[in-house]
mmCIF file of C-alpha atoms and ligand atoms in Angstrom:
data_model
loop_
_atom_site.group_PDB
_atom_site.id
_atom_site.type_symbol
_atom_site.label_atom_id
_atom_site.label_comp_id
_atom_site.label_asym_id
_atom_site.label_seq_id
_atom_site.Cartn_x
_atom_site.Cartn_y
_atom_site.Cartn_z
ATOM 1 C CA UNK A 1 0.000 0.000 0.000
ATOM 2 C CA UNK A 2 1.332 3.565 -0.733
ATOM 3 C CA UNK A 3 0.221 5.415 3.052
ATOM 4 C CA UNK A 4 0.655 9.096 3.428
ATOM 5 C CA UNK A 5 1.923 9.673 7.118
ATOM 6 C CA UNK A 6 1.511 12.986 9.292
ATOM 7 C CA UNK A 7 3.059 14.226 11.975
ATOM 8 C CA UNK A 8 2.149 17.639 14.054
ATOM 9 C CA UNK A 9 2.246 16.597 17.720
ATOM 10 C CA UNK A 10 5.281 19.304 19.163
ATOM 11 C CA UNK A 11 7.138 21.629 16.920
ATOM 12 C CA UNK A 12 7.972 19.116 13.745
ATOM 13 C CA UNK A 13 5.454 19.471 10.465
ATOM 14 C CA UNK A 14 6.104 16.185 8.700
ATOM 15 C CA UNK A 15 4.163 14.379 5.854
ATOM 16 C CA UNK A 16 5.688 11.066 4.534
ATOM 17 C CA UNK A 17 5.146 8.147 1.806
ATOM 18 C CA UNK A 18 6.099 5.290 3.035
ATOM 19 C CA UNK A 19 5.648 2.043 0.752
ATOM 20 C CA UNK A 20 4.002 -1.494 1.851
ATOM 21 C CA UNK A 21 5.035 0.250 5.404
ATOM 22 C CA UNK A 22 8.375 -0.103 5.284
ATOM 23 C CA UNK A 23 10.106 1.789 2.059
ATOM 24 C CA UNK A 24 10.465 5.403 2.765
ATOM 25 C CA UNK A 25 9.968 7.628 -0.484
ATOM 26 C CA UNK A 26 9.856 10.260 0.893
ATOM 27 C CA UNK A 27 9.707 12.527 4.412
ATOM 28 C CA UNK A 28 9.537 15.690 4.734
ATOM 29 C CA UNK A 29 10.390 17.631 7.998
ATOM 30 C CA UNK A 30 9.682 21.312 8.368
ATOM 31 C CA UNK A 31 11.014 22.210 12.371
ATOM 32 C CA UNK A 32 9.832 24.995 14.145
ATOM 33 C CA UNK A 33 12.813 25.055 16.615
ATOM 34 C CA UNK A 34 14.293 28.171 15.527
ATOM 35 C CA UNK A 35 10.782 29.916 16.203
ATOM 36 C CA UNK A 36 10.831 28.244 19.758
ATOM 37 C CA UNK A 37 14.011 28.874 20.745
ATOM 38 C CA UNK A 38 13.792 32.699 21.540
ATOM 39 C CA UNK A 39 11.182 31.366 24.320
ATOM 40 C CA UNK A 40 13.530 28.775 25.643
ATOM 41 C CA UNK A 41 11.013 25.871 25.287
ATOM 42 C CA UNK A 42 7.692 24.971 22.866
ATOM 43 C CA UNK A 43 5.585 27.813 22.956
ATOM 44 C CA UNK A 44 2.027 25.825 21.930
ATOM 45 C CA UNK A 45 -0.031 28.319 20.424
ATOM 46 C CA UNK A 46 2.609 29.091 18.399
ATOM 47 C CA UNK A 47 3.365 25.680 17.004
ATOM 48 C CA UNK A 48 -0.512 25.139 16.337
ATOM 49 C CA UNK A 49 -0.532 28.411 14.207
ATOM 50 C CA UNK A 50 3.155 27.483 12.599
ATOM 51 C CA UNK A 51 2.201 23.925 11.461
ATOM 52 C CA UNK A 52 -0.933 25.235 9.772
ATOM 53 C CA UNK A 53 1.663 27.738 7.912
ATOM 54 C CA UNK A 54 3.447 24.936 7.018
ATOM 55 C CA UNK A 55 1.613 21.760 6.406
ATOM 56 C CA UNK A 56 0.654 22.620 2.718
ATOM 57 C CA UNK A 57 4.094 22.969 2.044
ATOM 58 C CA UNK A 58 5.572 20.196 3.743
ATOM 59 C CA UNK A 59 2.600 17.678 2.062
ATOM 60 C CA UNK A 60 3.782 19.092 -1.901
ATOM 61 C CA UNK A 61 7.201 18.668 -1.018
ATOM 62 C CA UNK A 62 6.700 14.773 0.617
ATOM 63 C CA UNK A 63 4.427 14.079 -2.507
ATOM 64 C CA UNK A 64 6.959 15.409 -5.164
ATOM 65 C CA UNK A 65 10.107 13.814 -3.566
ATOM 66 C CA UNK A 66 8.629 10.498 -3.588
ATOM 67 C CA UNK A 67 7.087 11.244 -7.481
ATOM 68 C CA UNK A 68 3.184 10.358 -6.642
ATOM 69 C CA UNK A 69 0.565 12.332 -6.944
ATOM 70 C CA UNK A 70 -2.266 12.515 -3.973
ATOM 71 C CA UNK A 71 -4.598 10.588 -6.366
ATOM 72 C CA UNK A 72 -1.953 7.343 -5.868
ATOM 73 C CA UNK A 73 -2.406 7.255 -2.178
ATOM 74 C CA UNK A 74 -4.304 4.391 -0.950
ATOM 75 C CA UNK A 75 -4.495 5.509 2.947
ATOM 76 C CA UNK A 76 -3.499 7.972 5.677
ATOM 77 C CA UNK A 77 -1.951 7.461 8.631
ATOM 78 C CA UNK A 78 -1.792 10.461 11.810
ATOM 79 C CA UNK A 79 -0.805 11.349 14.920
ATOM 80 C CA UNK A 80 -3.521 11.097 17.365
ATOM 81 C CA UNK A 81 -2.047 11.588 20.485
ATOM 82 C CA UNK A 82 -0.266 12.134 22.935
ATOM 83 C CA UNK A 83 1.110 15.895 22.038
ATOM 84 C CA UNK A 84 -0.322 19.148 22.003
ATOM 85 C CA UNK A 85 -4.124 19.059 21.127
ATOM 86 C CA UNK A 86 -3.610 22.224 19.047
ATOM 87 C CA UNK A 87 -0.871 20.961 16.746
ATOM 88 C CA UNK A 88 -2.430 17.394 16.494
ATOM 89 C CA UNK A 89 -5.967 19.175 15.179
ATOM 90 C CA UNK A 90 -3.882 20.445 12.388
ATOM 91 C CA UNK A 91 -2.528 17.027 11.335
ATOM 92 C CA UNK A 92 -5.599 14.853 11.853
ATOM 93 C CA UNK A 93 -7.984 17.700 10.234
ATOM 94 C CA UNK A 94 -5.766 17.661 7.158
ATOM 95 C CA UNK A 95 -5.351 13.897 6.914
ATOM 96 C CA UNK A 96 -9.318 13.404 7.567
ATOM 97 C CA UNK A 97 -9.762 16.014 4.643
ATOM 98 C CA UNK A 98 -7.750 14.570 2.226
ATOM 99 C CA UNK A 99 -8.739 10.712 3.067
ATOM 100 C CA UNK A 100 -12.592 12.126 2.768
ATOM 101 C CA UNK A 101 -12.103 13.405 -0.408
ATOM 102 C CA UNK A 102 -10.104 10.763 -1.960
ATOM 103 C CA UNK A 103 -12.531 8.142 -0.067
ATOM 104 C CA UNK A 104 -9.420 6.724 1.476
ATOM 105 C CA UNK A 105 -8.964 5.014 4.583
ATOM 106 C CA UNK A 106 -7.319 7.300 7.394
ATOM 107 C CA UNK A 107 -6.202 6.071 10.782
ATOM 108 C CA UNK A 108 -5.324 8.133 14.554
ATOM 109 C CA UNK A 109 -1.752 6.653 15.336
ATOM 110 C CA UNK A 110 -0.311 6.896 18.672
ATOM 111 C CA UNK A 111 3.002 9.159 18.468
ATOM 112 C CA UNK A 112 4.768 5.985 20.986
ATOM 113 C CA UNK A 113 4.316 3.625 19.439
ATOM 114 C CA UNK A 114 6.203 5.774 16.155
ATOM 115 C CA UNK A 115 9.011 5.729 18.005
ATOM 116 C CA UNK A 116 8.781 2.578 19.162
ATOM 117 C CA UNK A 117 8.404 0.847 15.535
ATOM 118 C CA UNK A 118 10.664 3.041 13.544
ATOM 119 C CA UNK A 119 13.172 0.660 13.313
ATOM 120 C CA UNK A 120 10.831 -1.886 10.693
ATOM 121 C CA UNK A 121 11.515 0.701 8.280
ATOM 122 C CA UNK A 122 13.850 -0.403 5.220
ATOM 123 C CA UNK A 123 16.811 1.838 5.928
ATOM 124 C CA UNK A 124 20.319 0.427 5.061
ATOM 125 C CA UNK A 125 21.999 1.174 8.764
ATOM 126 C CA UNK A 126 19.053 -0.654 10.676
ATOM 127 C CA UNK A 127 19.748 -4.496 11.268
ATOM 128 C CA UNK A 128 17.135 -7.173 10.265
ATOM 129 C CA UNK A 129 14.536 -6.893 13.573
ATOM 130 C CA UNK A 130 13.193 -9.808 15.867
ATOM 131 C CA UNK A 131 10.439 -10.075 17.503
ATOM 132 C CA UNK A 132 10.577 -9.840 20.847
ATOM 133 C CA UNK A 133 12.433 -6.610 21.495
ATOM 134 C CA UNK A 134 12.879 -4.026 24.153
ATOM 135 C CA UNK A 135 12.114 -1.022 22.855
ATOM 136 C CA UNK A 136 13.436 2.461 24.574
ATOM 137 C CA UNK A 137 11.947 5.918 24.166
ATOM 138 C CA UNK A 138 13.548 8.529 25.231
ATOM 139 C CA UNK A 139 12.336 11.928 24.024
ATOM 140 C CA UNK A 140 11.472 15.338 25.114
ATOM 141 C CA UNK A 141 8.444 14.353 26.746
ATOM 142 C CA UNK A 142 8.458 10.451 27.549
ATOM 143 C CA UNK A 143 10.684 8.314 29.019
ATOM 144 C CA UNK A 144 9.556 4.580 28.717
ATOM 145 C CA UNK A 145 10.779 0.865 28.364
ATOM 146 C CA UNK A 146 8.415 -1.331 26.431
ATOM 147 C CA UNK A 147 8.671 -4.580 25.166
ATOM 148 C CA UNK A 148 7.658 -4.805 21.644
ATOM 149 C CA UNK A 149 5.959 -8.201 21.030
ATOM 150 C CA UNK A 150 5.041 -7.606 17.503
ATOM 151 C CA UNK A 151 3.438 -4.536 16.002
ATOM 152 C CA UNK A 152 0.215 -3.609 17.943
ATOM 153 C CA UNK A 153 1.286 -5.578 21.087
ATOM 154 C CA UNK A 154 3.507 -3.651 23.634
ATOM 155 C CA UNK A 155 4.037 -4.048 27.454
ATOM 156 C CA UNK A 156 4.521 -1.100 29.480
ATOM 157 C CA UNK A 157 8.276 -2.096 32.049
ATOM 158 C CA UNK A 158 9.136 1.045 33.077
ATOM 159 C CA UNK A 159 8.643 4.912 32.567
ATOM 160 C CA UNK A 160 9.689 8.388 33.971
ATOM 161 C CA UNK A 161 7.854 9.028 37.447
ATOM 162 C CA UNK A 162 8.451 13.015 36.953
ATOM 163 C CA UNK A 163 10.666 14.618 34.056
ATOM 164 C CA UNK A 164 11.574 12.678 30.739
ATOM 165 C CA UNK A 165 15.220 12.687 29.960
ATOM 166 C CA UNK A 166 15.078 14.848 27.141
ATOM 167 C CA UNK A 167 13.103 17.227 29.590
ATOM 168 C CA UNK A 168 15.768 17.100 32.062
ATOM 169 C CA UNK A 169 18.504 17.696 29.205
ATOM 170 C CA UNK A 170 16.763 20.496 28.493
ATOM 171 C CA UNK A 171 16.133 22.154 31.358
ATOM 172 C CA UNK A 172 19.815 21.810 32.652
ATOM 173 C CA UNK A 173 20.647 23.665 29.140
ATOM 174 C CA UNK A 174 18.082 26.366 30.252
ATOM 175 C CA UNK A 175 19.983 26.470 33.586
ATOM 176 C CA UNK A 176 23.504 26.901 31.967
ATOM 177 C CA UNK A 177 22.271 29.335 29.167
ATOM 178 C CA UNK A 178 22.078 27.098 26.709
ATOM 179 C CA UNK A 179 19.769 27.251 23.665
ATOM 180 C CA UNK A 180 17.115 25.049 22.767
ATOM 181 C CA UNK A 181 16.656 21.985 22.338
ATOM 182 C CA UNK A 182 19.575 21.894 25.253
ATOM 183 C CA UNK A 183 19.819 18.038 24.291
ATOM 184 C CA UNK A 184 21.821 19.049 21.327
ATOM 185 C CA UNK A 185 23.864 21.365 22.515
ATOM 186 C CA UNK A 186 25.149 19.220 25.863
ATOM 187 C CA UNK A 187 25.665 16.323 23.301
ATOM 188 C CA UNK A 188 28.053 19.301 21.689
ATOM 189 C CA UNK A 189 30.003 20.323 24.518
ATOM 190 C CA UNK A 190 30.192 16.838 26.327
ATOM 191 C CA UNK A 191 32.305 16.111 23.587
ATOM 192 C CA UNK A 192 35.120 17.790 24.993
ATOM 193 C CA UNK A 193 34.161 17.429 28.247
ATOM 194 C CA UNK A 194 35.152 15.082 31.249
ATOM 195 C CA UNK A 195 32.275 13.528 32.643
ATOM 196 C CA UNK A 196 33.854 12.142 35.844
ATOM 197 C CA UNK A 197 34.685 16.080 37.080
ATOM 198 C CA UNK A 198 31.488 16.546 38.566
ATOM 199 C CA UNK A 199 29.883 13.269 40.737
ATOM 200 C CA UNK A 200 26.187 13.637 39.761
ATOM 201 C CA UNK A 201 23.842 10.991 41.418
ATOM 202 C CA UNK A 202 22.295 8.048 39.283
ATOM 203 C CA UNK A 203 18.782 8.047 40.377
ATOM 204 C CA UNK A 204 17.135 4.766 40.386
ATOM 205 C CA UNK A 205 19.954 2.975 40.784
ATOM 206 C CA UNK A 206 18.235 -0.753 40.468
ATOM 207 C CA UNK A 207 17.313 -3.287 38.381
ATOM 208 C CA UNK A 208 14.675 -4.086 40.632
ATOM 209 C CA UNK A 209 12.201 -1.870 38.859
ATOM 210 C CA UNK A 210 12.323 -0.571 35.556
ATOM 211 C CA UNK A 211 11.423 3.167 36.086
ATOM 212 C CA UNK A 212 13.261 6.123 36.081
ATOM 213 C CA UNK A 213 13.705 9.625 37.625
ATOM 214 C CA UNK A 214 15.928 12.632 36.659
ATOM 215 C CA UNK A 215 14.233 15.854 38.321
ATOM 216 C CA UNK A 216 16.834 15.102 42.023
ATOM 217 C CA UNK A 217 19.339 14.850 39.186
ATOM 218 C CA UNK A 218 18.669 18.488 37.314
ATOM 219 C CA UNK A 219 18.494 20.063 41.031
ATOM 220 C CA UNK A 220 21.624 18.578 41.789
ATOM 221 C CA UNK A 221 23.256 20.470 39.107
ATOM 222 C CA UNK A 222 20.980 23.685 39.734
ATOM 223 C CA UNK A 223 22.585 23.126 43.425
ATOM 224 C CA UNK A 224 26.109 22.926 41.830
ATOM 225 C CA UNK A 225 25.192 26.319 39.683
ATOM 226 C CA UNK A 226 24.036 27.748 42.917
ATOM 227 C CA UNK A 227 27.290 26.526 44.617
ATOM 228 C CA UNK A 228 29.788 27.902 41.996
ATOM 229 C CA UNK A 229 27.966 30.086 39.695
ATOM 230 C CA UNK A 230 27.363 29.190 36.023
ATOM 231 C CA UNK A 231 30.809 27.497 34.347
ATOM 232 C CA UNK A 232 32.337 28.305 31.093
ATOM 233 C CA UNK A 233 35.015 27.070 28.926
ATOM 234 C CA UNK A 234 36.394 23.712 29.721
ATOM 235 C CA UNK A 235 34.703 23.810 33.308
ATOM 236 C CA UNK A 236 30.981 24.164 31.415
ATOM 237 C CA UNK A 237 32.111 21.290 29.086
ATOM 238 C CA UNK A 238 33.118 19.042 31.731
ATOM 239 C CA UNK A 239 29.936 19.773 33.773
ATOM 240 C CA UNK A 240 27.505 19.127 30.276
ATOM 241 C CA UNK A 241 29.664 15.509 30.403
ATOM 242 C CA UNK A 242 29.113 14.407 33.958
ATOM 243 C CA UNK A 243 25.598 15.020 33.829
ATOM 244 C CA UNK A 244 25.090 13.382 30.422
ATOM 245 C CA UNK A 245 27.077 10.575 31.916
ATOM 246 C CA UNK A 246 24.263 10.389 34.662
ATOM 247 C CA UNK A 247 21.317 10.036 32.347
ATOM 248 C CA UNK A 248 22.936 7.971 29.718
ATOM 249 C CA UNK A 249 23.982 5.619 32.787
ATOM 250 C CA UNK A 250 20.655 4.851 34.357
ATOM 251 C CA UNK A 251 19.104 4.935 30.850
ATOM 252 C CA UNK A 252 21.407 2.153 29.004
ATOM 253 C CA UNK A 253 21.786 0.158 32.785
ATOM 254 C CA UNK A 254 18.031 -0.512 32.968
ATOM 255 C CA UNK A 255 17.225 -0.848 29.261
ATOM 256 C CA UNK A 256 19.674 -3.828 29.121
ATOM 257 C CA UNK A 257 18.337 -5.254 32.819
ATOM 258 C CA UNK A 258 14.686 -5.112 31.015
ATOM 259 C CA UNK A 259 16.447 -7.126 27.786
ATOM 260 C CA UNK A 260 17.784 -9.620 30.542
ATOM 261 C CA UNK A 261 14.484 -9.980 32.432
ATOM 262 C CA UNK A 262 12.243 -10.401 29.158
ATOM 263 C CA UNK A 263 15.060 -12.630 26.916
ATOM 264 C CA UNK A 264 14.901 -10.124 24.234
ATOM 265 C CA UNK A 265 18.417 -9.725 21.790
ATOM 266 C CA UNK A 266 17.765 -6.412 20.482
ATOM 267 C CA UNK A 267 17.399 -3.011 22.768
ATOM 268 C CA UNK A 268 15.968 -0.613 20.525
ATOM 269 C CA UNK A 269 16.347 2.924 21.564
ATOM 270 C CA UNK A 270 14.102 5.729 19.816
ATOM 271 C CA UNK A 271 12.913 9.639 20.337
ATOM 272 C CA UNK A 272 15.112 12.596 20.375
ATOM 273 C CA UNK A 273 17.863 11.718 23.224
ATOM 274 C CA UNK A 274 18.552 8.486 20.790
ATOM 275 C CA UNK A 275 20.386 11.015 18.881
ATOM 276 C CA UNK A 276 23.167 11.499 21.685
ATOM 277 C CA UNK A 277 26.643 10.440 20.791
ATOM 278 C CA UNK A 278 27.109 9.429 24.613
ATOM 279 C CA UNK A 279 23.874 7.181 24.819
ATOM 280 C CA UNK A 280 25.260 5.458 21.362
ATOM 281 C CA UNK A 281 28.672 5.200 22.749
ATOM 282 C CA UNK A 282 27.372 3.724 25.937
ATOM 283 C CA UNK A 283 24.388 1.265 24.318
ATOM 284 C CA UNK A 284 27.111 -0.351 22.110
ATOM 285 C CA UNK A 285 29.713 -1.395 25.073
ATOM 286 C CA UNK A 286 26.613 -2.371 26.679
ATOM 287 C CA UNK A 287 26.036 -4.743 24.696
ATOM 288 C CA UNK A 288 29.080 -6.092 23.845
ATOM 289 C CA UNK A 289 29.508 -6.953 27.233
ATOM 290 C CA UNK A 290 26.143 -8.602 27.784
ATOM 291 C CA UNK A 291 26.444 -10.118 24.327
ATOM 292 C CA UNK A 292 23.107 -8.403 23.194
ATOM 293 C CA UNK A 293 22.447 -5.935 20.449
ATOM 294 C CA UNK A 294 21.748 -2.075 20.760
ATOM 295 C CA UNK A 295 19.676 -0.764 17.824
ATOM 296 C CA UNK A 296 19.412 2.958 16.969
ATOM 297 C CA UNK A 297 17.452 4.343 13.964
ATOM 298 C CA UNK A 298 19.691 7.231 12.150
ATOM 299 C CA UNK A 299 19.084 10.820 14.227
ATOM 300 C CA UNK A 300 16.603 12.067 11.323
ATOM 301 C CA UNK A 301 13.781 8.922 12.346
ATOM 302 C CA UNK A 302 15.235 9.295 15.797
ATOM 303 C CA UNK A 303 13.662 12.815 15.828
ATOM 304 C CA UNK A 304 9.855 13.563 15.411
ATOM 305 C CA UNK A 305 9.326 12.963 12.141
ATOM 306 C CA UNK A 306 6.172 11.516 9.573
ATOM 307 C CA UNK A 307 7.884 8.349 8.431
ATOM 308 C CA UNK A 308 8.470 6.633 11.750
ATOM 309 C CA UNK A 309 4.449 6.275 11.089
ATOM 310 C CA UNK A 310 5.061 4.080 8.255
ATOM 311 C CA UNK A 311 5.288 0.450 9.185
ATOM 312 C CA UNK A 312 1.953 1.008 12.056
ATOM 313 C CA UNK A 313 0.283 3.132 9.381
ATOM 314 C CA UNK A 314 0.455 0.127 6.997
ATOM 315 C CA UNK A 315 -0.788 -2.253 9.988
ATOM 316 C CA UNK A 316 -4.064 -0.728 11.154
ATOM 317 C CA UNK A 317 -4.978 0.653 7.792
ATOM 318 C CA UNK A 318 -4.676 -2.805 5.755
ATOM 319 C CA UNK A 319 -8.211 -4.185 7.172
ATOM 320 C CA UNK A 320 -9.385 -0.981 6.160
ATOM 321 C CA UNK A 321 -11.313 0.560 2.521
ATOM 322 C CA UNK A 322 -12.611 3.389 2.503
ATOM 323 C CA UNK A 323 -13.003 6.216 4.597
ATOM 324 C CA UNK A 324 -15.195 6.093 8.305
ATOM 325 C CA UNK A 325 -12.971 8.078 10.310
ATOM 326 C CA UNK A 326 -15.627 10.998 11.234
ATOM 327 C CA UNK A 327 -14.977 10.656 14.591
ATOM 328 C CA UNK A 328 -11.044 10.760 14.872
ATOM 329 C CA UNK A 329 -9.885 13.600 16.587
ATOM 330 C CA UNK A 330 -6.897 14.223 18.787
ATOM 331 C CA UNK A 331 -6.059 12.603 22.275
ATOM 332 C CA UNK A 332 -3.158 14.776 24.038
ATOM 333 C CA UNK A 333 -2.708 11.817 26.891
ATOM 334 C CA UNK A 334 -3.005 8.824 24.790
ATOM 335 C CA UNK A 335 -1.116 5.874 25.975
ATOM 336 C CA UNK A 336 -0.140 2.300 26.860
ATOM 337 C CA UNK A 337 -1.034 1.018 30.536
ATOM 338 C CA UNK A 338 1.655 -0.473 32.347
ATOM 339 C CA UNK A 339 2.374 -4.010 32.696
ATOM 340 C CA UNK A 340 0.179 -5.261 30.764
ATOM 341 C CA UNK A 341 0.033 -6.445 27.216
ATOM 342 C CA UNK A 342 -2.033 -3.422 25.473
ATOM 343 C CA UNK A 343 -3.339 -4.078 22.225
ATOM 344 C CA UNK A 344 -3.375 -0.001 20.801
ATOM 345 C CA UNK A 345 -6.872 2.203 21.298
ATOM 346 C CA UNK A 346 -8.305 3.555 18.534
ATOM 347 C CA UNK A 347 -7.725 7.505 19.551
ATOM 348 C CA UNK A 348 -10.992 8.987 20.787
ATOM 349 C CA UNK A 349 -12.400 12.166 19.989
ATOM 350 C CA UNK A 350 -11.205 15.300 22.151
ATOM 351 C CA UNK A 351 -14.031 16.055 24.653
HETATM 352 O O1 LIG B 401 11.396 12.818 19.968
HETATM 353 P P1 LIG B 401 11.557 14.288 19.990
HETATM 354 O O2 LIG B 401 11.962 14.988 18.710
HETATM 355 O O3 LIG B 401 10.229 15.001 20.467
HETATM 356 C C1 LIG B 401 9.414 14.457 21.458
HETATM 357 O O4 LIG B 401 8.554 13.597 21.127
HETATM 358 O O5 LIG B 401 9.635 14.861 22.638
HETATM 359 O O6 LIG B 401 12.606 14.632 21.158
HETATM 360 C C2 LIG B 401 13.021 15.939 21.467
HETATM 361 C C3 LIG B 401 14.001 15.880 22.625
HETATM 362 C C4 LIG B 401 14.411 17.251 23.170
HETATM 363 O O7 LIG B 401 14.279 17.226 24.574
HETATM 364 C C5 LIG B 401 15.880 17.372 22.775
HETATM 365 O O8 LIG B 401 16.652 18.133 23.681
HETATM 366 C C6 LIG B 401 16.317 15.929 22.756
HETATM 367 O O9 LIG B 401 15.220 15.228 22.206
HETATM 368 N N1 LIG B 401 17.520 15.710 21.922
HETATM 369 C C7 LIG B 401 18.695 15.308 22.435
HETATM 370 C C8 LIG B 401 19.604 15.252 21.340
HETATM 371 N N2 LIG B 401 18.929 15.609 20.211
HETATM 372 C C9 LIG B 401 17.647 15.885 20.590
HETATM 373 N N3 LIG B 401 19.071 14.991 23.690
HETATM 374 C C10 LIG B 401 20.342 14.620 23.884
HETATM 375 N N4 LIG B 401 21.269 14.560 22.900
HETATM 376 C C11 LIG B 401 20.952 14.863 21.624
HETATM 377 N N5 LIG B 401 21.877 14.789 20.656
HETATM 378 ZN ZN1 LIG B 402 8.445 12.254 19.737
#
């Protein structure tokens, strides 16, 4: 099936084509971070009124890289939820619209489980996946370990019991005077950095559960700021390392303990913070010790992006003809339960 994707849940407009759900002709991204970034953070209103600038655009350009025309498409696939309800209404109104008048099918996908499946895409740097896998995402606003049974089956291990990791790399950026997303711009200076010059706690230091916490960790560096004032130079390089030594630690040591505990060879990391050298550094000897496999899509599927929608779009749309999706609208909490296997809602409407 040729499946336009779209994506408006934060600050990314994306429209894809993705192929029999796993060839990627095309994805187009248009980010609104350089329209956030004077604010320090995602200003919503803003990227509600910015994606409906820019969705137009973004849909001509996905349709003319990959050579079709809208008549070829033979379903659509959208975000749902979770995200901003602003910026999803863009997305799902435009996807409803053009499945409505084309009489296609169009299906409410849930931004996680994106992430989660990304990896089935055909890109030449991904490894052949098995099913079962554990499947990490970290992003800007979730921090989770699933296991991915097979598409549309996912247990809930483990999640974030106050900021997400790409929240607390963020805010720590804020705190140093850093611009955002901070994520990228610690990955930057840790670089250069020594990341055993400051001794930052590992919070949730156990395999014994499978959640996480970093907000003691971003107020022990606001303490450290406090303490010392705001470093620069080598000083603010080596602080940027020690605490992205922190998160990547707790992150990589319980994301292999959940591949242990469910027998799974691949860990399959996904969302923004995927992109961090550190993390990939840190996943790979991580596995070679433990003899297990760390997966990571390339940083542009890592991202928010339309084509990670591909290979779920294909799934819940192939049952499908033609269009009955009157009642799809956008669900900003929509998610998986936790431990238990969840079979994914159908997004309800926003009441
Ligand atoms: O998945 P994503 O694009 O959006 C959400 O669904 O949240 O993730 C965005 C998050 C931001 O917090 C950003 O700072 C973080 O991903 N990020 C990074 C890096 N690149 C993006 N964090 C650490 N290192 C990076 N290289
Ligand atoms: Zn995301």
């Amino acid at each position: 099936m040729l499946a336009l994707t779209i994506e408006s849940s934060c600050d990314e407009t994306s429209a894809a084509v993705i192929e029999d759900g796993r060839r990627i002709l095309s994805n187009a991204v248009a980010s609104q971070i350089p329209i956030h970034r004077r604010y320090g953070g995602v200003v919503p209103e803003l990227a509600s009124r910015n994606h409906v600038r820019d969705i137009h655009t973004v849909l001509d350009e996905a349709l003319r890289d990959a050579g079709v025309e809208l008549a070829d498409i033979e379903g659509y696939g959208v975000t749902a939820g979770p995200g901003l309800v602003g910026a999803l209404l863009v997305g799902i109104e435009t996807a409803k619209a053009l499945a409505w008048v084309n009489d296609k099918p169009c299906v409410g996908l849930n931004h996680l489980e994106g992430h989660l499946t990304a990896v089935l895409l055909d890109v030449e740097t991904i490894p052949t996946i098995e099913f079962p896998y554990v499947g990490a995402i970290v992003s800007g606003g979730h921090t989770d370990l699933y296991v991915v049974h097979e598409l549309g089956a996912y247990t809930l291990l483990g999640r974030t019991r106050d900021d997400a990791a790409g929240e607390a790399f963020d805010k720590v950026a804020k705190m140093l005077g850093l611009p955002y997303p901070g994520g990228v711009e610690i990955d930057r200076l840790a670089a250069t950095g020594d990341p055993t010059a400051f001794d930052f706690p590992r919070p949730m230091w156990t395999r014994k559960h499978l959640d996480f916490s970093f907000s003691g960790l971003k107020t022990a560096v606001l303490y450290e700021i406090e303490r010392s004032g705001v470093p620069e130079g080598q000083p603010l390089s080596d602080l940027c390392a020690s605490f992205q030594a922190a998160v990547v630690d707790v992150l990589v040591m319980k994301a292999f303990a959940a591949a242990e505990q469910n027998d799974t060879r691949q860990v399959v990391f996904s969302g923004g913070v995927a992109c961090n050298s550190g993390l990939r550094q840190a996943a790979a000897r991580a596995a070679a010790e433990t003899g297990r496999h760390a997966v990571f899509a390339p940083p542009r599927l890592c991202t928010d992006n339309a084509a990670m929608l591909g290979p779920i779009a294909e799934f819940y749309l192939a049952p499908k003809t033609g269009f009955d999706a009157y009642e799809l609208g956008a669900n900003a909490n929509l998610h998986f339960g936790k431990n238990e296997r969840m079979v994914s809602e159908t997004p309800n409407r926003h009441r």
